[in-house]
mmCIF file of C-alpha atoms and ligand atoms in Angstrom:
data_model
loop_
_atom_site.group_PDB
_atom_site.id
_atom_site.type_symbol
_atom_site.label_atom_id
_atom_site.label_comp_id
_atom_site.label_asym_id
_atom_site.label_seq_id
_atom_site.Cartn_x
_atom_site.Cartn_y
_atom_site.Cartn_z
ATOM 1 C CA UNK Q 1 -12.972 -178.329 87.356
ATOM 2 C CA UNK Q 2 -11.173 -177.775 84.037
ATOM 3 C CA UNK Q 3 -7.402 -178.054 83.850
ATOM 4 C CA UNK Q 4 -7.201 -174.407 82.741
ATOM 5 C CA UNK Q 5 -9.122 -173.381 85.820
ATOM 6 C CA UNK Q 6 -6.924 -175.493 88.035
ATOM 7 C CA UNK Q 7 -3.863 -173.926 86.513
ATOM 8 C CA UNK Q 8 -5.203 -170.391 86.966
ATOM 9 C CA UNK Q 9 -2.746 -168.492 89.097
ATOM 10 C CA UNK Q 10 -5.334 -166.386 90.841
ATOM 11 C CA UNK Q 11 -6.670 -169.505 92.538
ATOM 12 C CA UNK Q 12 -3.587 -169.551 94.748
ATOM 13 C CA UNK Q 13 -4.444 -167.933 98.081
ATOM 14 C CA UNK Q 14 -0.829 -168.142 99.281
ATOM 15 C CA UNK Q 15 -1.658 -170.272 102.296
ATOM 16 C CA UNK Q 16 1.636 -172.236 101.957
ATOM 17 C CA UNK Q 17 -0.063 -175.517 102.891
ATOM 18 C CA UNK Q 18 1.646 -177.065 99.862
ATOM 19 C CA UNK Q 19 5.039 -175.995 101.208
ATOM 20 C CA UNK Q 20 4.477 -177.671 104.559
ATOM 21 C CA UNK Q 21 3.449 -180.917 102.796
ATOM 22 C CA UNK Q 22 6.234 -180.989 100.172
ATOM 23 C CA UNK Q 23 8.535 -183.934 100.994
ATOM 24 C CA UNK Q 24 11.489 -182.367 99.153
ATOM 25 C CA UNK Q 25 11.208 -178.959 100.850
ATOM 26 C CA UNK Q 26 11.090 -180.864 104.171
ATOM 27 C CA UNK Q 27 14.558 -182.358 103.734
ATOM 28 C CA UNK Q 28 16.571 -179.884 101.627
ATOM 29 C CA UNK Q 29 16.879 -176.164 100.984
ATOM 30 C CA UNK Q 30 18.044 -176.850 97.402
ATOM 31 C CA UNK Q 31 14.401 -176.748 96.297
ATOM 32 C CA UNK Q 32 12.622 -173.387 96.450
ATOM 33 C CA UNK Q 33 9.311 -175.144 97.208
ATOM 34 C CA UNK Q 34 5.965 -175.717 95.471
ATOM 35 C CA UNK Q 35 4.456 -172.264 95.954
ATOM 36 C CA UNK Q 36 7.588 -170.414 94.914
ATOM 37 C CA UNK Q 37 8.370 -172.629 91.891
ATOM 38 C CA UNK Q 38 4.682 -173.051 91.046
ATOM 39 C CA UNK Q 39 2.194 -170.153 91.168
ATOM 40 C CA UNK Q 40 4.693 -167.478 92.323
ATOM 41 C CA UNK Q 41 7.183 -167.920 89.480
ATOM 42 C CA UNK Q 42 4.470 -168.845 86.956
ATOM 43 C CA UNK Q 43 3.405 -165.165 86.947
ATOM 44 C CA UNK Q 44 6.843 -164.223 85.672
ATOM 45 C CA UNK Q 45 7.022 -167.183 83.276
ATOM 46 C CA UNK Q 46 3.845 -166.013 81.524
ATOM 47 C CA UNK Q 47 5.738 -162.813 80.592
ATOM 48 C CA UNK Q 48 9.219 -164.249 80.378
ATOM 49 C CA UNK Q 49 9.478 -168.028 79.805
ATOM 50 C CA UNK Q 50 13.166 -167.949 80.786
ATOM 51 C CA UNK Q 51 12.177 -167.134 84.390
ATOM 52 C CA UNK Q 52 12.574 -170.752 85.462
ATOM 53 C CA UNK Q 53 14.447 -171.349 88.689
ATOM 54 C CA UNK Q 54 17.005 -174.164 88.170
ATOM 55 C CA UNK Q 55 15.839 -175.730 91.432
ATOM 56 C CA UNK Q 56 12.737 -176.879 89.512
ATOM 57 C CA UNK Q 57 14.726 -180.079 88.829
ATOM 58 C CA UNK Q 58 14.389 -180.956 92.527
ATOM 59 C CA UNK Q 59 10.583 -181.362 92.391
ATOM 60 C CA UNK Q 60 9.842 -185.110 92.357
ATOM 61 C CA UNK Q 61 6.360 -184.702 90.782
ATOM 62 C CA UNK Q 62 4.923 -186.616 93.748
ATOM 63 C CA UNK Q 63 1.777 -184.435 93.531
ATOM 64 C CA UNK Q 64 1.504 -184.031 97.287
ATOM 65 C CA UNK Q 65 1.029 -180.292 96.735
ATOM 66 C CA UNK Q 66 -1.938 -180.876 94.389
ATOM 67 C CA UNK Q 67 -3.565 -183.197 96.919
ATOM 68 C CA UNK Q 68 -3.447 -180.722 99.821
ATOM 69 C CA UNK Q 69 -4.052 -177.448 97.948
ATOM 70 C CA UNK Q 70 -7.422 -176.055 99.184
ATOM 71 C CA UNK Q 71 -7.844 -174.070 95.945
ATOM 72 C CA UNK Q 72 -7.296 -176.972 93.560
ATOM 73 C CA UNK Q 73 -4.209 -175.427 91.958
ATOM 74 C CA UNK Q 74 -2.334 -177.966 89.802
ATOM 75 C CA UNK Q 75 1.071 -176.999 91.181
ATOM 76 C CA UNK Q 76 2.858 -180.129 89.956
ATOM 77 C CA UNK Q 77 1.677 -179.533 86.366
ATOM 78 C CA UNK Q 78 3.056 -175.979 86.529
ATOM 79 C CA UNK Q 79 6.350 -177.427 87.728
ATOM 80 C CA UNK Q 80 6.389 -180.044 84.946
ATOM 81 C CA UNK Q 81 5.782 -177.371 82.310
ATOM 82 C CA UNK Q 82 8.462 -175.156 83.793
ATOM 83 C CA UNK Q 83 10.925 -178.055 83.796
ATOM 84 C CA UNK Q 84 10.045 -178.703 80.151
ATOM 85 C CA UNK Q 85 10.763 -175.033 79.362
ATOM 86 C CA UNK Q 86 14.055 -175.190 81.246
ATOM 87 C CA UNK Q 87 15.130 -178.329 79.348
ATOM 88 C CA UNK Q 88 14.091 -176.908 75.977
ATOM 89 C CA UNK Q 89 16.260 -173.825 76.706
ATOM 90 C CA UNK Q 90 19.266 -175.520 78.316
ATOM 91 C CA UNK Q 91 19.045 -179.124 77.079
ATOM 92 C CA UNK Q 92 18.915 -182.285 79.205
ATOM 93 C CA UNK Q 93 22.015 -184.106 80.478
ATOM 94 C CA UNK Q 94 22.798 -187.417 78.745
ATOM 95 C CA UNK Q 95 22.052 -189.189 82.050
ATOM 96 C CA UNK Q 96 18.473 -187.851 82.101
ATOM 97 C CA UNK Q 97 17.930 -188.770 78.435
ATOM 98 C CA UNK Q 98 18.999 -192.341 79.241
ATOM 99 C CA UNK Q 99 16.952 -192.688 82.446
ATOM 100 C CA UNK Q 100 13.859 -191.202 80.778
ATOM 101 C CA UNK Q 101 13.788 -194.023 78.212
ATOM 102 C CA UNK Q 102 12.845 -196.934 80.451
ATOM 103 C CA UNK Q 103 11.145 -198.469 77.409
ATOM 104 C CA UNK Q 104 14.366 -198.474 75.366
ATOM 105 C CA UNK Q 105 16.393 -199.764 78.313
ATOM 106 C CA UNK Q 106 13.859 -202.575 78.721
ATOM 107 C CA UNK Q 107 14.038 -203.493 75.035
ATOM 108 C CA UNK Q 108 17.853 -203.479 75.095
ATOM 109 C CA UNK Q 109 17.969 -205.592 78.289
ATOM 110 C CA UNK Q 110 15.792 -208.255 76.625
ATOM 111 C CA UNK Q 111 18.819 -209.293 74.562
ATOM 112 C CA UNK Q 112 20.677 -210.547 77.650
ATOM 113 C CA UNK Q 113 18.792 -209.853 80.916
ATOM 114 C CA UNK Q 114 21.058 -212.025 83.123
ATOM 115 C CA UNK Q 115 24.153 -210.228 81.865
ATOM 116 C CA UNK Q 116 22.544 -206.792 82.362
ATOM 117 C CA UNK Q 117 21.536 -207.739 85.925
ATOM 118 C CA UNK Q 118 25.062 -208.956 86.675
ATOM 119 C CA UNK Q 119 26.691 -205.823 85.252
ATOM 120 C CA UNK Q 120 24.282 -203.601 87.249
ATOM 121 C CA UNK Q 121 25.625 -205.227 90.426
ATOM 122 C CA UNK Q 122 29.316 -204.729 89.647
ATOM 123 C CA UNK Q 123 30.687 -202.057 91.961
ATOM 124 C CA UNK Q 124 33.518 -200.805 89.679
ATOM 125 C CA UNK Q 125 31.055 -200.393 86.785
ATOM 126 C CA UNK Q 126 28.581 -198.564 89.003
ATOM 127 C CA UNK Q 127 31.287 -196.192 90.236
ATOM 128 C CA UNK Q 128 32.253 -195.516 86.621
ATOM 129 C CA UNK Q 129 28.608 -194.798 85.704
ATOM 130 C CA UNK Q 130 28.382 -192.431 88.676
ATOM 131 C CA UNK Q 131 31.524 -190.570 87.654
ATOM 132 C CA UNK Q 132 30.805 -190.441 83.914
ATOM 133 C CA UNK Q 133 27.019 -190.063 83.907
ATOM 134 C CA UNK Q 134 25.879 -189.098 87.403
ATOM 135 C CA UNK Q 135 23.885 -192.286 88.040
ATOM 136 C CA UNK Q 136 24.114 -193.069 91.771
ATOM 137 C CA UNK Q 137 26.311 -196.084 92.528
ATOM 138 C CA UNK Q 138 24.476 -196.545 95.841
ATOM 139 C CA UNK Q 139 20.926 -197.061 94.537
ATOM 140 C CA UNK Q 140 19.699 -200.593 93.856
ATOM 141 C CA UNK Q 141 18.970 -201.065 90.155
ATOM 142 C CA UNK Q 142 15.746 -202.782 89.084
ATOM 143 C CA UNK Q 143 16.338 -206.320 87.845
ATOM 144 C CA UNK Q 144 15.150 -207.341 84.402
ATOM 145 C CA UNK Q 145 13.002 -210.438 83.958
ATOM 146 C CA UNK Q 146 14.153 -213.261 81.679
ATOM 147 C CA UNK Q 147 11.010 -212.835 79.552
ATOM 148 C CA UNK Q 148 8.662 -209.893 79.261
ATOM 149 C CA UNK Q 149 5.064 -210.006 80.434
ATOM 150 C CA UNK Q 150 3.861 -209.806 76.823
ATOM 151 C CA UNK Q 151 6.004 -212.853 75.961
ATOM 152 C CA UNK Q 152 4.818 -214.828 78.977
ATOM 153 C CA UNK Q 153 1.111 -214.018 78.923
ATOM 154 C CA UNK Q 154 -1.218 -216.667 77.483
ATOM 155 C CA UNK Q 155 -4.949 -215.851 77.384
ATOM 156 C CA UNK Q 156 -6.919 -218.225 79.590
ATOM 157 C CA UNK Q 157 -10.065 -220.156 78.752
ATOM 158 C CA UNK Q 158 -12.717 -218.798 81.087
ATOM 159 C CA UNK Q 159 -16.508 -218.715 81.173
ATOM 160 C CA UNK Q 160 -18.290 -215.901 79.387
ATOM 161 C CA UNK Q 161 -19.339 -213.063 81.714
ATOM 162 C CA UNK Q 162 -19.753 -210.617 78.825
ATOM 163 C CA UNK Q 163 -17.012 -208.435 80.328
ATOM 164 C CA UNK Q 164 -14.174 -207.307 78.081
ATOM 165 C CA UNK Q 165 -10.986 -206.151 79.795
ATOM 166 C CA UNK Q 166 -7.832 -204.713 78.279
ATOM 167 C CA UNK Q 167 -4.753 -204.491 80.503
ATOM 168 C CA UNK Q 168 -2.227 -201.629 80.201
ATOM 169 C CA UNK Q 169 0.813 -203.169 81.978
ATOM 170 C CA UNK Q 170 3.332 -200.311 81.745
ATOM 171 C CA UNK Q 171 7.080 -200.727 81.241
ATOM 172 C CA UNK Q 172 7.952 -201.911 84.762
ATOM 173 C CA UNK Q 173 5.548 -204.851 84.697
ATOM 174 C CA UNK Q 174 6.446 -205.721 81.128
ATOM 175 C CA UNK Q 175 10.234 -205.705 81.494
ATOM 176 C CA UNK Q 176 10.910 -206.078 85.223
ATOM 177 C CA UNK Q 177 7.933 -207.586 87.054
ATOM 178 C CA UNK Q 178 5.863 -209.765 84.683
ATOM 179 C CA UNK Q 179 4.643 -211.726 87.727
ATOM 180 C CA UNK Q 180 2.354 -208.773 88.561
ATOM 181 C CA UNK Q 181 0.649 -208.928 85.154
ATOM 182 C CA UNK Q 182 0.360 -212.714 85.444
ATOM 183 C CA UNK Q 183 -1.193 -212.289 88.918
ATOM 184 C CA UNK Q 184 -3.746 -209.894 87.411
ATOM 185 C CA UNK Q 185 -4.656 -212.480 84.759
ATOM 186 C CA UNK Q 186 -5.092 -215.167 87.454
ATOM 187 C CA UNK Q 187 -7.274 -212.939 89.635
ATOM 188 C CA UNK Q 188 -9.515 -211.954 86.727
ATOM 189 C CA UNK Q 189 -9.668 -215.585 85.489
ATOM 190 C CA UNK Q 190 -10.819 -216.504 89.045
ATOM 191 C CA UNK Q 191 -13.751 -214.181 88.208
ATOM 192 C CA UNK Q 192 -14.223 -215.710 84.724
ATOM 193 C CA UNK Q 193 -12.867 -212.598 83.014
ATOM 194 C CA UNK Q 194 -10.383 -212.956 80.178
ATOM 195 C CA UNK Q 195 -7.704 -210.290 79.784
ATOM 196 C CA UNK Q 196 -6.556 -208.853 76.453
ATOM 197 C CA UNK Q 197 -3.095 -207.372 76.182
ATOM 198 C CA UNK Q 198 -1.515 -205.087 73.607
ATOM 199 C CA UNK Q 199 1.843 -203.477 72.871
ATOM 200 C CA UNK Q 200 1.626 -199.841 74.043
ATOM 201 C CA UNK Q 201 4.135 -197.044 74.175
ATOM 202 C CA UNK Q 202 5.549 -196.090 77.592
ATOM 203 C CA UNK Q 203 3.024 -193.802 79.334
ATOM 204 C CA UNK Q 204 5.729 -191.107 79.143
ATOM 205 C CA UNK Q 205 6.031 -190.249 82.843
ATOM 206 C CA UNK Q 206 9.845 -190.724 82.951
ATOM 207 C CA UNK Q 207 10.086 -188.332 79.984
ATOM 208 C CA UNK Q 208 7.767 -185.814 81.667
ATOM 209 C CA UNK Q 209 9.721 -186.019 84.928
ATOM 210 C CA UNK Q 210 12.927 -185.253 83.018
ATOM 211 C CA UNK Q 211 11.466 -182.336 81.068
ATOM 212 C CA UNK Q 212 11.331 -184.117 77.694
ATOM 213 C CA UNK Q 213 7.760 -183.097 76.962
ATOM 214 C CA UNK Q 214 7.727 -183.255 73.131
ATOM 215 C CA UNK Q 215 8.512 -186.982 73.018
ATOM 216 C CA UNK Q 216 6.073 -187.623 75.875
ATOM 217 C CA UNK Q 217 3.332 -185.782 73.946
ATOM 218 C CA UNK Q 218 3.904 -187.956 70.855
ATOM 219 C CA UNK Q 219 3.628 -191.123 72.945
ATOM 220 C CA UNK Q 220 0.528 -189.776 74.685
ATOM 221 C CA UNK Q 221 -1.254 -189.289 71.362
ATOM 222 C CA UNK Q 222 -0.391 -192.824 70.209
ATOM 223 C CA UNK Q 223 -1.489 -194.404 73.494
ATOM 224 C CA UNK Q 224 -4.764 -192.471 73.588
ATOM 225 C CA UNK Q 225 -5.627 -193.443 69.995
ATOM 226 C CA UNK Q 226 -5.054 -197.130 70.775
ATOM 227 C CA UNK Q 227 -6.992 -197.012 74.050
ATOM 228 C CA UNK Q 228 -9.877 -195.186 72.372
ATOM 229 C CA UNK Q 229 -10.078 -198.027 69.817
ATOM 230 C CA UNK Q 230 -10.587 -200.560 72.615
ATOM 231 C CA UNK Q 231 -13.098 -198.334 74.409
ATOM 232 C CA UNK Q 232 -15.092 -198.049 71.166
ATOM 233 C CA UNK Q 233 -15.222 -201.855 71.068
ATOM 234 C CA UNK Q 234 -16.686 -202.043 74.576
ATOM 235 C CA UNK Q 235 -13.577 -202.780 76.634
ATOM 236 C CA UNK Q 236 -12.860 -201.649 80.173
ATOM 237 C CA UNK Q 237 -9.199 -200.805 80.659
ATOM 238 C CA UNK Q 238 -7.364 -201.769 83.839
ATOM 239 C CA UNK Q 239 -3.962 -200.716 85.132
ATOM 240 C CA UNK Q 240 -1.768 -201.991 87.961
ATOM 241 C CA UNK Q 241 0.700 -199.071 88.120
ATOM 242 C CA UNK Q 242 -0.671 -195.921 89.811
ATOM 243 C CA UNK Q 243 1.840 -193.703 87.980
ATOM 244 C CA UNK Q 244 0.899 -194.997 84.503
ATOM 245 C CA UNK Q 245 -2.743 -194.585 85.530
ATOM 246 C CA UNK Q 246 -2.335 -190.969 86.629
ATOM 247 C CA UNK Q 247 -0.239 -190.080 83.593
ATOM 248 C CA UNK Q 248 -2.764 -191.477 81.122
ATOM 249 C CA UNK Q 249 -5.782 -189.926 82.821
ATOM 250 C CA UNK Q 250 -4.435 -186.668 84.253
ATOM 251 C CA UNK Q 251 -1.030 -185.636 82.870
ATOM 252 C CA UNK Q 252 -2.114 -186.044 79.251
ATOM 253 C CA UNK Q 253 -4.933 -183.579 79.919
ATOM 254 C CA UNK Q 254 -3.150 -181.114 82.181
ATOM 255 C CA UNK Q 255 0.147 -181.012 80.292
ATOM 256 C CA UNK Q 256 -0.864 -181.678 76.689
ATOM 257 C CA UNK Q 257 -4.556 -180.624 76.646
ATOM 258 C CA UNK Q 258 -5.555 -184.017 75.214
ATOM 259 C CA UNK Q 259 -9.093 -185.286 75.720
ATOM 260 C CA UNK Q 260 -8.925 -187.997 78.388
ATOM 261 C CA UNK Q 261 -12.659 -187.972 79.202
ATOM 262 C CA UNK Q 262 -13.221 -191.503 77.794
ATOM 263 C CA UNK Q 263 -10.524 -192.827 80.155
ATOM 264 C CA UNK Q 264 -12.241 -191.260 83.150
ATOM 265 C CA UNK Q 265 -15.237 -193.468 82.486
ATOM 266 C CA UNK Q 266 -13.593 -196.640 81.225
ATOM 267 C CA UNK Q 267 -10.117 -196.911 82.767
ATOM 268 C CA UNK Q 268 -9.740 -198.123 86.354
ATOM 269 C CA UNK Q 269 -7.005 -199.242 88.689
ATOM 270 C CA UNK Q 270 -7.517 -203.021 88.878
ATOM 271 C CA UNK Q 271 -8.586 -202.868 92.534
ATOM 272 C CA UNK Q 272 -11.131 -200.157 91.696
ATOM 273 C CA UNK Q 273 -12.414 -202.556 89.045
ATOM 274 C CA UNK Q 274 -12.642 -205.402 91.578
ATOM 275 C CA UNK Q 275 -14.418 -203.061 94.029
ATOM 276 C CA UNK Q 276 -17.071 -202.352 91.398
ATOM 277 C CA UNK Q 277 -17.549 -206.120 90.967
ATOM 278 C CA UNK Q 278 -17.836 -206.439 94.747
ATOM 279 C CA UNK Q 279 -20.493 -203.703 94.914
ATOM 280 C CA UNK Q 280 -22.419 -205.450 92.147
ATOM 281 C CA UNK Q 281 -22.221 -208.739 94.073
ATOM 282 C CA UNK Q 282 -20.203 -210.273 91.224
ATOM 283 C CA UNK Q 283 -16.776 -210.662 92.827
ATOM 284 C CA UNK Q 284 -15.838 -214.288 93.504
ATOM 285 C CA UNK Q 285 -14.829 -214.120 97.178
ATOM 286 C CA UNK Q 286 -13.709 -217.741 97.531
ATOM 287 C CA UNK Q 287 -10.240 -217.108 99.016
ATOM 288 C CA UNK Q 288 -7.724 -219.392 100.729
ATOM 289 C CA UNK Q 289 -6.691 -218.432 104.251
ATOM 290 C CA UNK Q 290 -3.460 -216.376 104.489
ATOM 291 C CA UNK Q 291 -2.549 -216.172 108.184
ATOM 292 C CA UNK Q 292 0.047 -213.409 108.032
ATOM 293 C CA UNK Q 293 0.637 -209.700 108.601
ATOM 294 C CA UNK Q 294 1.925 -207.333 105.926
ATOM 295 C CA UNK Q 295 2.687 -203.619 105.924
ATOM 296 C CA UNK Q 296 0.957 -201.457 103.326
ATOM 297 C CA UNK Q 297 2.507 -198.408 101.649
ATOM 298 C CA UNK Q 298 0.218 -196.091 99.661
ATOM 299 C CA UNK Q 299 2.032 -194.686 96.571
ATOM 300 C CA UNK Q 300 1.804 -190.889 96.160
ATOM 301 C CA UNK Q 301 0.264 -191.222 92.697
ATOM 302 C CA UNK Q 302 -2.481 -193.510 94.007
ATOM 303 C CA UNK Q 303 -3.268 -190.870 96.622
ATOM 304 C CA UNK Q 304 -3.319 -188.206 93.896
ATOM 305 C CA UNK Q 305 -5.737 -190.293 91.810
ATOM 306 C CA UNK Q 306 -8.331 -189.742 94.561
ATOM 307 C CA UNK Q 307 -9.727 -193.273 94.445
ATOM 308 C CA UNK Q 308 -8.919 -194.116 98.061
ATOM 309 C CA UNK Q 309 -7.181 -197.422 98.754
ATOM 310 C CA UNK Q 310 -9.333 -199.984 96.932
ATOM 311 C CA UNK Q 311 -6.735 -202.753 97.405
ATOM 312 C CA UNK Q 312 -7.264 -202.688 101.180
ATOM 313 C CA UNK Q 313 -11.029 -203.029 100.737
ATOM 314 C CA UNK Q 314 -10.510 -206.190 98.683
ATOM 315 C CA UNK Q 315 -7.630 -207.676 100.688
ATOM 316 C CA UNK Q 316 -9.638 -207.491 103.932
ATOM 317 C CA UNK Q 317 -11.871 -210.211 102.436
ATOM 318 C CA UNK Q 318 -8.977 -212.703 102.665
ATOM 319 C CA UNK Q 319 -9.315 -214.790 105.852
ATOM 320 C CA UNK Q 320 -6.401 -214.452 108.266
ATOM 321 C CA UNK Q 321 -4.657 -211.587 106.453
ATOM 322 C CA UNK Q 322 -3.812 -208.489 108.497
ATOM 323 C CA UNK Q 323 -2.776 -205.361 106.606
ATOM 324 C CA UNK Q 324 -1.067 -202.637 108.676
ATOM 325 C CA UNK Q 325 -0.865 -199.178 107.089
ATOM 326 C CA UNK Q 326 2.696 -197.801 107.212
ATOM 327 C CA UNK Q 327 1.206 -194.286 106.944
ATOM 328 C CA UNK Q 328 4.670 -192.816 106.325
ATOM 329 C CA UNK Q 329 4.173 -190.593 103.273
ATOM 330 C CA UNK Q 330 6.341 -190.487 100.163
ATOM 331 C CA UNK Q 331 8.993 -193.213 99.740
ATOM 332 C CA UNK Q 332 11.252 -190.681 97.995
ATOM 333 C CA UNK Q 333 12.342 -192.622 94.905
ATOM 334 C CA UNK Q 334 9.982 -190.875 92.464
ATOM 335 C CA UNK Q 335 10.770 -192.902 89.340
ATOM 336 C CA UNK Q 336 14.159 -191.845 88.001
ATOM 337 C CA UNK Q 337 14.789 -189.150 90.675
ATOM 338 C CA UNK Q 338 16.481 -191.278 93.330
ATOM 339 C CA UNK Q 339 18.861 -192.810 90.761
ATOM 340 C CA UNK Q 340 20.525 -189.419 90.199
ATOM 341 C CA UNK Q 341 23.769 -188.885 92.079
ATOM 342 C CA UNK Q 342 22.890 -185.390 93.330
ATOM 343 C CA UNK Q 343 19.404 -186.489 94.441
ATOM 344 C CA UNK Q 344 20.125 -189.872 96.014
ATOM 345 C CA UNK Q 345 20.657 -188.469 99.539
ATOM 346 C CA UNK Q 346 17.432 -186.406 99.280
ATOM 347 C CA UNK Q 347 15.532 -189.476 98.108
ATOM 348 C CA UNK Q 348 16.828 -191.525 101.054
ATOM 349 C CA UNK Q 349 16.098 -188.731 103.547
ATOM 350 C CA UNK Q 350 12.479 -188.547 102.321
ATOM 351 C CA UNK Q 351 12.186 -192.332 102.550
ATOM 352 C CA UNK Q 352 13.494 -192.478 106.130
ATOM 353 C CA UNK Q 353 9.894 -192.224 107.441
ATOM 354 C CA UNK Q 354 9.019 -195.396 105.530
ATOM 355 C CA UNK Q 355 12.134 -197.120 106.913
ATOM 356 C CA UNK Q 356 11.138 -196.151 110.481
ATOM 357 C CA UNK Q 357 7.530 -197.298 109.999
ATOM 358 C CA UNK Q 358 8.603 -200.734 108.718
ATOM 359 C CA UNK Q 359 10.958 -201.139 111.699
ATOM 360 C CA UNK Q 360 8.338 -199.982 114.224
ATOM 361 C CA UNK Q 361 5.669 -202.306 112.880
ATOM 362 C CA UNK Q 362 8.147 -205.173 112.693
ATOM 363 C CA UNK Q 363 6.659 -206.491 109.454
ATOM 364 C CA UNK Q 364 8.793 -208.768 107.268
ATOM 365 C CA UNK Q 365 6.682 -208.260 104.144
ATOM 366 C CA UNK Q 366 5.303 -205.071 102.646
ATOM 367 C CA UNK Q 367 2.841 -204.505 99.815
ATOM 368 C CA UNK Q 368 2.490 -201.474 97.550
ATOM 369 C CA UNK Q 369 1.001 -200.898 94.103
ATOM 370 C CA UNK Q 370 3.965 -198.990 92.602
ATOM 371 C CA UNK Q 371 7.020 -200.859 91.287
ATOM 372 C CA UNK Q 372 9.349 -197.969 92.130
ATOM 373 C CA UNK Q 373 7.980 -197.750 95.706
ATOM 374 C CA UNK Q 374 8.565 -201.510 95.974
ATOM 375 C CA UNK Q 375 12.178 -201.066 94.866
ATOM 376 C CA UNK Q 376 12.828 -198.178 97.257
ATOM 377 C CA UNK Q 377 11.241 -199.897 100.283
ATOM 378 C CA UNK Q 378 13.311 -203.016 99.659
ATOM 379 C CA UNK Q 379 16.421 -200.842 99.224
ATOM 380 C CA UNK Q 380 15.695 -198.938 102.458
ATOM 381 C CA UNK Q 381 14.693 -201.866 104.658
ATOM 382 C CA UNK Q 382 15.711 -205.161 103.038
ATOM 383 C CA UNK Q 383 12.183 -206.595 103.518
ATOM 384 C CA UNK Q 384 10.355 -208.379 100.684
ATOM 385 C CA UNK Q 385 7.894 -206.106 98.864
ATOM 386 C CA UNK Q 386 5.048 -207.222 96.588
ATOM 387 C CA UNK Q 387 2.147 -205.831 94.601
ATOM 388 C CA UNK Q 388 -1.208 -206.373 96.428
ATOM 389 C CA UNK Q 389 -2.333 -208.358 93.382
ATOM 390 C CA UNK Q 390 0.265 -211.000 94.203
ATOM 391 C CA UNK Q 391 -1.356 -211.426 97.641
ATOM 392 C CA UNK Q 392 -4.784 -211.693 96.062
ATOM 393 C CA UNK Q 393 -3.591 -214.173 93.420
ATOM 394 C CA UNK Q 394 -2.048 -216.293 96.193
ATOM 395 C CA UNK Q 395 -5.388 -216.238 98.050
ATOM 396 C CA UNK Q 396 -7.007 -217.373 94.776
ATOM 397 C CA UNK Q 397 -4.641 -220.385 94.772
ATOM 398 C CA UNK Q 398 -1.961 -219.112 92.373
ATOM 399 C CA UNK Q 399 1.638 -218.316 93.273
ATOM 400 C CA UNK Q 400 3.454 -218.627 96.584
ATOM 401 C CA UNK Q 401 5.102 -215.237 96.889
ATOM 402 C CA UNK Q 402 4.379 -214.375 100.502
ATOM 403 C CA UNK Q 403 5.861 -216.479 103.309
ATOM 404 C CA UNK Q 404 3.242 -217.570 105.855
HETATM 405 S S1 LIG W 501 -1.618 -174.849 98.800
HETATM 406 FE FE1 LIG W 501 -2.511 -174.026 96.885
HETATM 407 S S2 LIG W 501 -3.393 -172.057 97.491
HETATM 408 FE FE2 LIG W 501 -1.962 -172.628 99.133
HETATM 409 S S3 LIG W 501 0.006 -171.677 98.523
HETATM 410 FE FE3 LIG W 501 0.028 -173.749 97.690
HETATM 411 S S4 LIG W 501 -0.760 -173.496 95.582
HETATM 412 FE FE4 LIG W 501 -1.326 -171.618 96.718
HETATM 413 S S1 LIG W 502 5.074 -182.383 93.293
HETATM 414 FE FE1 LIG W 502 5.863 -183.102 95.281
HETATM 415 S S2 LIG W 502 8.051 -182.497 95.273
HETATM 416 FE FE2 LIG W 502 7.017 -181.325 93.644
HETATM 417 S S3 LIG W 502 6.459 -179.383 94.613
HETATM 418 FE FE3 LIG W 502 4.685 -180.753 94.774
HETATM 419 S S4 LIG W 502 4.894 -181.719 96.804
HETATM 420 FE FE4 LIG W 502 6.901 -180.830 96.284
#
């Protein structure tokens, strides 16, 4: 189905299924809802671009509406375009321009990560940032790593399987969670596959979510050109962040009409990649026993990618490990959304289902592929949260993240 077809308004049969599945509409009446802000208002926007309801800023871009729509309408893309139109007409607040540049914040934090982490925990400074900028003083800030993933990564000497893999780490792994990228390298080295890395631009999702589409489009073009170069040289591309993955493969096409067809063939979530190896009988399944139970949270953008939950297929090969699905829907953080003062309470209300599921299951450790979901679940519950790759790397004999 082409993106134009998906966006076609006449596909909407007004069933309102999207409304009943929208996590924001469930907890607040500040958001007019996916059908109203999407296909309903889009009819007016085609004639009069100024017909954007200000409540469009309350859509989290979780893509739950796209997933459940029986007609395949790309509601979230309509909302993203409308938000871009609203911002181009009214401008974006300074707060949103800051939060949208996670890449620049990461680069700046590299100068003194310990100091930045300490300042982010100082209550008086947080209250000042809330008053002056509208950044919630209540939300836990992501911590910056002492060194970036690109600084820490050293290619490993492995046997030659003929497979060439390029890793797109994304900003969160590079600046905040390099251990996830290092776990990926260990898992692929366990399979005699060497990983290449490269300096990319941010995928642009934080810009898209804040309506700054022109800058996001520029970054999209640069990223696609670089990725195409690797594909031409026979590389498979793997990602560990579901949101980067969806942005590169889907948003670039639906929002910017860029050709992402090569990525559909050659770019995979790392667990999809490992599943292919498993199907081919080439996955090294020599794993150490991990006698423990963890909760699993599926990120919304992994669900929207339509690739199932490949991490669970692989993790069930680890002896002793029990993975319990939290099955609690959206965590509510949605990238930069839950850091905004006026949206913090909405974000926490959405995430309350995740909080309840963790308590009911009684798990002390949770796994999830998305760095922002990890942050929100830890903020909501206090339990330790990891990327599934860290579990797999531990079962391969590297790292001791999870407590047995
Ligand atoms: S689920 Fe799809 S078809 Fe139904 S109202 Fe929403 S956009 Fe329209
Ligand atoms: S993307 Fe998520 S928050 Fe936005 S309208 Fe769709 S379901 Fe609601």
